[in-house]
Amino acid sequence: MSKFLVAGVTQIETIVRVDKVPVSYVPLTSANDSIFTAVGGDAYNESLALKWLGDDVTFMSIVGRNQDLGIINPPDRKVTLSTEYIVPQMNETPTEVVFYDKNRKQQIFEDIKDLRENTYDMSMVTPLVNSCDMMVLANANFCRPFALAAAEHNKPIAVNIRNYNPEKEKYNTDFLKPAKVLYFSDDTLTEDPYAFIDRMASTYGTEVIILGQGSEGLIIYDKTKDIRAHYKTVKTNEVVNTIGAGNALFACFLHYYMETGDSVNAIKNALLFASYKIGFMGTSNGFMTTEQVEQWRNLIWGIKMTPFEEHGN
């Protein structure tokens, strides 16, 4: 078990299943079990996944000042996130609507409200930094001081950059420079993926870079192991909804990477974790147990537990 301090966005998400993206105009579309609304957000989803895998998680976020924090932990969920460090100070909670179709195409509409103008009270953060093993950050404005705090206390940082935009790279340097692990999605990538990873690694000296490629799998780079490899997706479940799969993959990778230091085994476990996740509706549903991960990795790759893992160290 590792201790993670996770900071990032919490939002209300509405997910809509449609026949095809982009959506064609019709006055009314009526379809049963096609609209799902719940709490989401990259950092929220990652916190849930880490907690599900047995880690100690401190989740720090900001929401609307009138937001009922009871929605963070619906009664039918098996794990609970503490709301102690979720601060209701924004005018409203950020919201997002996602259209998705059977071909895994997505069209996202987001409204971050006054997120950019808000800051987090770092007096709550500083006492907790020393006790965590890693800080997992979103690249939101209010998370910038978290990166500084981690650097000051020599704590490793993992950052989910999500969609890469070359025009905004300069605004992300506060996260890119200190990060030990970076996660990107290739949804908006316009350059060769291997050239992109090489450029990121040489520019920022990052130890581990994961580039998610949707149905094509991913590319992982590990500076220490001198690895730059592509892995295809695996199948453990029928695809229902791929939204949130990247968050699940990133969180699972961090869980096993911090536990064993083995990036290859960690990414294989993460691929399994994400493949199971996409069989469920909602970004915060459908997480594998560690026992299920072990069973599937032995089935697909024949990877047995190491003595380190076997004794729970």
mmCIF file of C-alpha atoms in Angstrom, residues 2-258:
data_model
loop_
_atom_site.group_PDB
_atom_site.id
_atom_site.type_symbol
_atom_site.label_atom_id
_atom_site.label_comp_id
_atom_site.label_asym_id
_atom_site.label_seq_id
_atom_site.Cartn_x
_atom_site.Cartn_y
_atom_site.Cartn_z
ATOM 1 C CA SER A 2 1.262 3.452 -0.933
ATOM 2 C CA LYS A 3 0.166 6.843 0.345
ATOM 3 C CA PHE A 4 -0.965 9.178 -2.421
ATOM 4 C CA LEU A 5 -1.889 12.828 -2.196
ATOM 5 C CA VAL A 6 -4.131 13.544 -5.191
ATOM 6 C CA ALA A 7 -5.091 17.061 -6.251
ATOM 7 C CA GLY A 8 -7.283 18.053 -9.153
ATOM 8 C CA VAL A 9 -10.702 18.735 -10.553
ATOM 9 C CA THR A 10 -14.045 17.426 -9.358
ATOM 10 C CA GLN A 11 -16.920 17.900 -11.783
ATOM 11 C CA ILE A 12 -20.457 16.801 -12.511
ATOM 12 C CA GLU A 13 -20.456 14.645 -15.644
ATOM 13 C CA THR A 14 -23.327 13.752 -17.925
ATOM 14 C CA ILE A 15 -22.522 10.960 -20.368
ATOM 15 C CA VAL A 16 -24.794 10.463 -23.385
ATOM 16 C CA ARG A 17 -24.767 7.427 -25.687
ATOM 17 C CA VAL A 18 -25.515 8.428 -29.283
ATOM 18 C CA ASP A 19 -25.613 6.566 -32.597
ATOM 19 C CA LYS A 20 -22.779 8.529 -34.116
ATOM 20 C CA VAL A 21 -20.392 11.363 -33.278
ATOM 21 C CA PRO A 22 -20.799 14.100 -34.443
ATOM 22 C CA VAL A 23 -24.507 14.106 -33.657
ATOM 23 C CA SER A 24 -26.994 14.792 -36.450
ATOM 24 C CA TYR A 25 -29.845 17.126 -35.672
ATOM 25 C CA VAL A 26 -33.242 15.690 -34.807
ATOM 26 C CA PRO A 27 -35.841 17.451 -32.620
ATOM 27 C CA LEU A 28 -36.030 14.614 -30.077
ATOM 28 C CA THR A 29 -34.137 11.408 -29.429
ATOM 29 C CA SER A 30 -35.557 8.963 -26.896
ATOM 30 C CA ALA A 31 -33.451 5.995 -25.807
ATOM 31 C CA ASN A 32 -33.533 4.014 -22.572
ATOM 32 C CA ASP A 33 -30.365 3.744 -20.462
ATOM 33 C CA SER A 34 -28.534 6.249 -22.645
ATOM 34 C CA ILE A 35 -27.886 9.144 -20.220
ATOM 35 C CA PHE A 36 -25.829 8.864 -17.053
ATOM 36 C CA THR A 37 -25.022 11.678 -14.601
ATOM 37 C CA ALA A 38 -22.576 11.425 -11.683
ATOM 38 C CA VAL A 39 -19.487 12.959 -10.131
ATOM 39 C CA GLY A 40 -16.310 12.698 -12.183
ATOM 40 C CA GLY A 41 -13.100 14.492 -13.041
ATOM 41 C CA ASP A 42 -9.617 13.094 -13.667
ATOM 42 C CA ALA A 43 -8.325 13.429 -10.114
ATOM 43 C CA TYR A 44 -11.575 12.214 -8.559
ATOM 44 C CA ASN A 45 -11.570 9.103 -10.747
ATOM 45 C CA GLU A 46 -7.891 8.435 -10.038
ATOM 46 C CA SER A 47 -8.472 8.782 -6.303
ATOM 47 C CA LEU A 48 -11.295 6.245 -6.452
ATOM 48 C CA ALA A 49 -9.209 3.773 -8.433
ATOM 49 C CA LEU A 50 -6.236 4.071 -6.066
ATOM 50 C CA LYS A 51 -8.492 3.640 -3.041
ATOM 51 C CA TRP A 52 -10.121 0.621 -4.696
ATOM 52 C CA LEU A 53 -6.671 -0.939 -5.147
ATOM 53 C CA GLY A 54 -5.998 -0.543 -1.434
ATOM 54 C CA ASP A 55 -3.904 2.603 -1.304
ATOM 55 C CA ASP A 56 -4.115 5.378 1.269
ATOM 56 C CA VAL A 57 -5.542 8.393 -0.596
ATOM 57 C CA THR A 58 -5.863 12.036 0.425
ATOM 58 C CA PHE A 59 -7.972 13.782 -2.212
ATOM 59 C CA MET A 60 -7.820 17.572 -2.470
ATOM 60 C CA SER A 61 -10.163 19.524 -4.717
ATOM 61 C CA ILE A 62 -12.487 22.515 -4.959
ATOM 62 C CA VAL A 63 -16.190 22.575 -5.820
ATOM 63 C CA GLY A 64 -19.116 24.971 -5.845
ATOM 64 C CA ARG A 65 -19.880 26.685 -2.541
ATOM 65 C CA ASN A 66 -23.403 25.228 -2.485
ATOM 66 C CA GLN A 67 -22.342 21.758 -3.565
ATOM 67 C CA ASP A 68 -23.671 18.885 -1.462
ATOM 68 C CA LEU A 69 -20.567 16.803 -0.729
ATOM 69 C CA GLY A 70 -22.749 13.759 -0.183
ATOM 70 C CA ILE A 71 -22.608 13.084 -3.923
ATOM 71 C CA ILE A 72 -18.885 12.304 -3.594
ATOM 72 C CA ASN A 73 -19.744 8.978 -1.960
ATOM 73 C CA PRO A 74 -22.974 7.436 -3.303
ATOM 74 C CA PRO A 75 -24.432 4.809 -0.937
ATOM 75 C CA ASP A 76 -24.026 1.886 -3.336
ATOM 76 C CA ARG A 77 -20.241 2.231 -3.712
ATOM 77 C CA LYS A 78 -17.874 -0.046 -1.803
ATOM 78 C CA VAL A 79 -15.095 2.492 -1.213
ATOM 79 C CA THR A 80 -15.317 5.926 0.345
ATOM 80 C CA LEU A 81 -13.260 9.057 -0.258
ATOM 81 C CA SER A 82 -12.801 11.518 2.565
ATOM 82 C CA THR A 83 -14.346 14.915 1.815
ATOM 83 C CA GLU A 84 -12.231 16.668 4.455
ATOM 84 C CA TYR A 85 -10.060 18.381 1.851
ATOM 85 C CA ILE A 86 -12.722 19.073 -0.788
ATOM 86 C CA VAL A 87 -13.315 22.792 -0.398
ATOM 87 C CA PRO A 88 -16.683 24.319 -1.460
ATOM 88 C CA GLN A 89 -15.486 27.756 -2.563
ATOM 89 C CA MET A 90 -16.256 28.138 -6.282
ATOM 90 C CA ASN A 91 -19.347 29.874 -7.616
ATOM 91 C CA GLU A 92 -20.430 26.528 -9.082
ATOM 92 C CA THR A 93 -18.990 23.050 -9.538
ATOM 93 C CA PRO A 94 -17.459 22.471 -12.998
ATOM 94 C CA THR A 95 -19.607 20.415 -15.368
ATOM 95 C CA GLU A 96 -19.005 18.292 -18.438
ATOM 96 C CA VAL A 97 -21.208 16.614 -21.037
ATOM 97 C CA VAL A 98 -19.778 13.777 -23.143
ATOM 98 C CA PHE A 99 -21.335 12.264 -26.270
ATOM 99 C CA TYR A 100 -19.927 8.867 -27.228
ATOM 100 C CA ASP A 101 -20.726 6.267 -29.871
ATOM 101 C CA LYS A 102 -20.061 2.582 -30.519
ATOM 102 C CA ASN A 103 -16.861 3.407 -32.418
ATOM 103 C CA ARG A 104 -15.337 4.980 -29.256
ATOM 104 C CA LYS A 105 -15.534 8.479 -30.687
ATOM 105 C CA GLN A 106 -16.244 11.183 -28.152
ATOM 106 C CA GLN A 107 -17.425 14.768 -28.287
ATOM 107 C CA ILE A 108 -16.903 16.671 -25.039
ATOM 108 C CA PHE A 109 -18.435 19.905 -23.820
ATOM 109 C CA GLU A 110 -16.974 21.313 -20.620
ATOM 110 C CA ASP A 111 -17.712 24.300 -18.442
ATOM 111 C CA ILE A 112 -15.022 24.817 -15.806
ATOM 112 C CA LYS A 113 -16.911 27.738 -14.233
ATOM 113 C CA ASP A 114 -14.533 29.966 -12.213
ATOM 114 C CA LEU A 115 -11.917 27.227 -11.715
ATOM 115 C CA ARG A 116 -9.030 29.287 -13.126
ATOM 116 C CA GLU A 117 -9.644 32.127 -10.664
ATOM 117 C CA ASN A 118 -9.621 29.913 -7.574
ATOM 118 C CA THR A 119 -6.691 28.921 -5.362
ATOM 119 C CA TYR A 120 -6.314 26.197 -2.773
ATOM 120 C CA ASP A 121 -5.400 26.914 0.840
ATOM 121 C CA MET A 122 -1.900 25.451 0.955
ATOM 122 C CA SER A 123 -1.797 25.606 4.748
ATOM 123 C CA MET A 124 -3.870 22.405 4.618
ATOM 124 C CA VAL A 125 -1.434 20.773 2.203
ATOM 125 C CA THR A 126 1.986 21.428 3.723
ATOM 126 C CA PRO A 127 1.537 19.255 6.866
ATOM 127 C CA LEU A 128 0.543 16.285 4.684
ATOM 128 C CA VAL A 129 3.300 16.376 2.079
ATOM 129 C CA ASN A 130 5.972 14.675 4.172
ATOM 130 C CA SER A 131 3.780 11.663 4.908
ATOM 131 C CA CYS A 132 2.821 10.888 1.290
ATOM 132 C CA ASP A 133 4.795 8.635 -1.053
ATOM 133 C CA MET A 134 3.720 10.419 -4.240
ATOM 134 C CA MET A 135 1.661 13.410 -5.336
ATOM 135 C CA VAL A 136 -0.712 12.873 -8.261
ATOM 136 C CA LEU A 137 -1.726 16.144 -9.889
ATOM 137 C CA ALA A 138 -3.991 17.509 -12.575
ATOM 138 C CA ASN A 139 -2.621 20.426 -14.573
ATOM 139 C CA ALA A 140 -5.226 22.816 -13.168
ATOM 140 C CA ASN A 141 -4.090 26.281 -12.094
ATOM 141 C CA PHE A 142 -4.781 25.677 -8.419
ATOM 142 C CA CYS A 143 -2.472 22.627 -8.495
ATOM 143 C CA ARG A 144 0.670 24.612 -9.375
ATOM 144 C CA PRO A 145 1.609 25.250 -5.729
ATOM 145 C CA PHE A 146 1.269 21.516 -5.075
ATOM 146 C CA ALA A 147 4.060 20.853 -7.570
ATOM 147 C CA LEU A 148 6.279 23.371 -5.755
ATOM 148 C CA ALA A 149 5.498 21.786 -2.391
ATOM 149 C CA ALA A 150 6.382 18.331 -3.705
ATOM 150 C CA ALA A 151 9.690 19.582 -5.096
ATOM 151 C CA GLU A 152 10.548 21.294 -1.808
ATOM 152 C CA HIS A 153 9.959 18.049 0.096
ATOM 153 C CA ASN A 154 11.604 15.839 -2.526
ATOM 154 C CA LYS A 155 8.407 13.922 -3.264
ATOM 155 C CA PRO A 156 7.818 12.299 -6.686
ATOM 156 C CA ILE A 157 5.076 13.805 -8.834
ATOM 157 C CA ALA A 158 2.814 12.133 -11.378
ATOM 158 C CA VAL A 159 0.789 14.414 -13.664
ATOM 159 C CA ASN A 160 -2.128 13.672 -15.952
ATOM 160 C CA ILE A 161 -1.780 16.280 -18.715
ATOM 161 C CA ARG A 162 -4.713 14.711 -20.552
ATOM 162 C CA ASN A 163 -4.916 16.321 -24.014
ATOM 163 C CA TYR A 164 -1.680 17.842 -25.266
ATOM 164 C CA ASN A 165 -1.780 21.258 -26.901
ATOM 165 C CA PRO A 166 1.575 22.600 -28.201
ATOM 166 C CA GLU A 167 0.360 26.171 -27.791
ATOM 167 C CA LYS A 168 -0.249 25.559 -24.095
ATOM 168 C CA GLU A 169 2.954 23.660 -23.365
ATOM 169 C CA LYS A 170 4.607 26.753 -21.889
ATOM 170 C CA TYR A 171 1.747 27.034 -19.385
ATOM 171 C CA ASN A 172 2.331 23.442 -18.282
ATOM 172 C CA THR A 173 6.053 23.708 -17.577
ATOM 173 C CA ASP A 174 5.348 23.975 -13.828
ATOM 174 C CA PHE A 175 4.072 20.399 -14.079
ATOM 175 C CA LEU A 176 6.247 19.024 -16.871
ATOM 176 C CA LYS A 177 9.601 19.936 -15.327
ATOM 177 C CA PRO A 178 9.271 18.283 -11.907
ATOM 178 C CA ALA A 179 7.149 15.275 -12.919
ATOM 179 C CA LYS A 180 8.566 11.790 -12.499
ATOM 180 C CA VAL A 181 5.611 10.253 -14.384
ATOM 181 C CA LEU A 182 3.613 11.944 -17.141
ATOM 182 C CA TYR A 183 0.435 10.718 -18.775
ATOM 183 C CA PHE A 184 -0.853 12.045 -22.099
ATOM 184 C CA SER A 185 -3.679 11.086 -24.417
ATOM 185 C CA ASP A 186 -2.994 11.146 -28.161
ATOM 186 C CA ASP A 187 -6.492 12.503 -28.968
ATOM 187 C CA THR A 188 -5.150 15.890 -30.021
ATOM 188 C CA LEU A 189 -1.576 14.907 -30.886
ATOM 189 C CA THR A 190 -0.486 16.063 -34.336
ATOM 190 C CA GLU A 191 3.153 14.879 -34.355
ATOM 191 C CA ASP A 192 4.613 11.394 -34.563
ATOM 192 C CA PRO A 193 3.951 9.736 -31.190
ATOM 193 C CA TYR A 194 7.498 8.406 -30.761
ATOM 194 C CA ALA A 195 8.991 11.764 -31.717
ATOM 195 C CA PHE A 196 6.665 13.415 -29.199
ATOM 196 C CA ILE A 197 7.785 11.116 -26.390
ATOM 197 C CA ASP A 198 11.442 11.585 -27.288
ATOM 198 C CA ARG A 199 10.997 15.362 -27.278
ATOM 199 C CA MET A 200 9.239 15.369 -23.910
ATOM 200 C CA ALA A 201 11.854 13.082 -22.387
ATOM 201 C CA SER A 202 14.826 15.053 -23.691
ATOM 202 C CA THR A 203 13.309 18.437 -22.827
ATOM 203 C CA TYR A 204 12.143 17.670 -19.287
ATOM 204 C CA GLY A 205 14.167 14.601 -18.289
ATOM 205 C CA THR A 206 11.012 12.705 -17.322
ATOM 206 C CA GLU A 207 11.600 9.198 -15.979
ATOM 207 C CA VAL A 208 8.344 7.613 -17.192
ATOM 208 C CA ILE A 209 5.978 8.761 -19.947
ATOM 209 C CA ILE A 210 2.733 7.021 -20.896
ATOM 210 C CA LEU A 211 0.973 7.994 -24.113
ATOM 211 C CA GLY A 212 -2.547 6.582 -24.288
ATOM 212 C CA GLN A 213 -3.689 5.704 -27.813
ATOM 213 C CA GLY A 214 -7.270 4.596 -27.221
ATOM 214 C CA SER A 215 -8.186 1.360 -28.972
ATOM 215 C CA GLU A 216 -4.623 1.099 -30.322
ATOM 216 C CA GLY A 217 -3.176 0.670 -26.838
ATOM 217 C CA LEU A 218 -0.344 2.844 -25.553
ATOM 218 C CA ILE A 219 3.339 3.652 -25.676
ATOM 219 C CA ILE A 220 5.407 3.605 -22.503
ATOM 220 C CA TYR A 221 8.826 5.166 -22.043
ATOM 221 C CA ASP A 222 11.026 4.352 -19.053
ATOM 222 C CA LYS A 223 14.295 6.260 -18.860
ATOM 223 C CA THR A 224 15.842 4.039 -16.183
ATOM 224 C CA LYS A 225 15.055 0.778 -17.980
ATOM 225 C CA ASP A 226 15.824 2.286 -21.400
ATOM 226 C CA ILE A 227 12.424 1.177 -22.701
ATOM 227 C CA ARG A 228 10.211 2.742 -25.324
ATOM 228 C CA ALA A 229 7.571 0.187 -26.234
ATOM 229 C CA HIS A 230 4.069 -0.084 -27.658
ATOM 230 C CA TYR A 231 1.469 -2.308 -25.987
ATOM 231 C CA LYS A 232 -1.822 -3.265 -27.552
ATOM 232 C CA THR A 233 -5.083 -3.236 -25.624
ATOM 233 C CA VAL A 234 -6.300 -6.444 -24.000
ATOM 234 C CA LYS A 235 -9.873 -7.667 -23.660
ATOM 235 C CA THR A 236 -11.451 -8.629 -20.364
ATOM 236 C CA ASN A 237 -14.900 -7.119 -20.915
ATOM 237 C CA GLU A 238 -17.306 -6.034 -23.619
ATOM 238 C CA VAL A 239 -17.025 -2.309 -24.351
ATOM 239 C CA VAL A 240 -19.829 -0.223 -22.866
ATOM 240 C CA ASN A 241 -18.184 3.163 -22.417
ATOM 241 C CA THR A 242 -14.506 4.126 -22.726
ATOM 242 C CA ILE A 243 -14.809 7.422 -20.841
ATOM 243 C CA GLY A 244 -12.554 7.388 -17.781
ATOM 244 C CA ALA A 245 -10.419 4.504 -19.045
ATOM 245 C CA GLY A 246 -7.308 6.694 -19.170
ATOM 246 C CA ASN A 247 -7.763 7.779 -15.553
ATOM 247 C CA ALA A 248 -8.173 4.157 -14.492
ATOM 248 C CA LEU A 249 -5.084 3.103 -16.425
ATOM 249 C CA PHE A 250 -2.960 5.913 -14.991
ATOM 250 C CA ALA A 251 -4.028 5.216 -11.406
ATOM 251 C CA CYS A 252 -3.464 1.476 -11.676
ATOM 252 C CA PHE A 253 -0.046 2.015 -13.206
ATOM 253 C CA LEU A 254 0.950 4.288 -10.310
ATOM 254 C CA HIS A 255 -0.303 1.767 -7.756
ATOM 255 C CA TYR A 256 1.870 -1.046 -9.085
ATOM 256 C CA TYR A 257 4.795 1.146 -10.078
ATOM 257 C CA MET A 258 5.089 2.545 -6.564
#
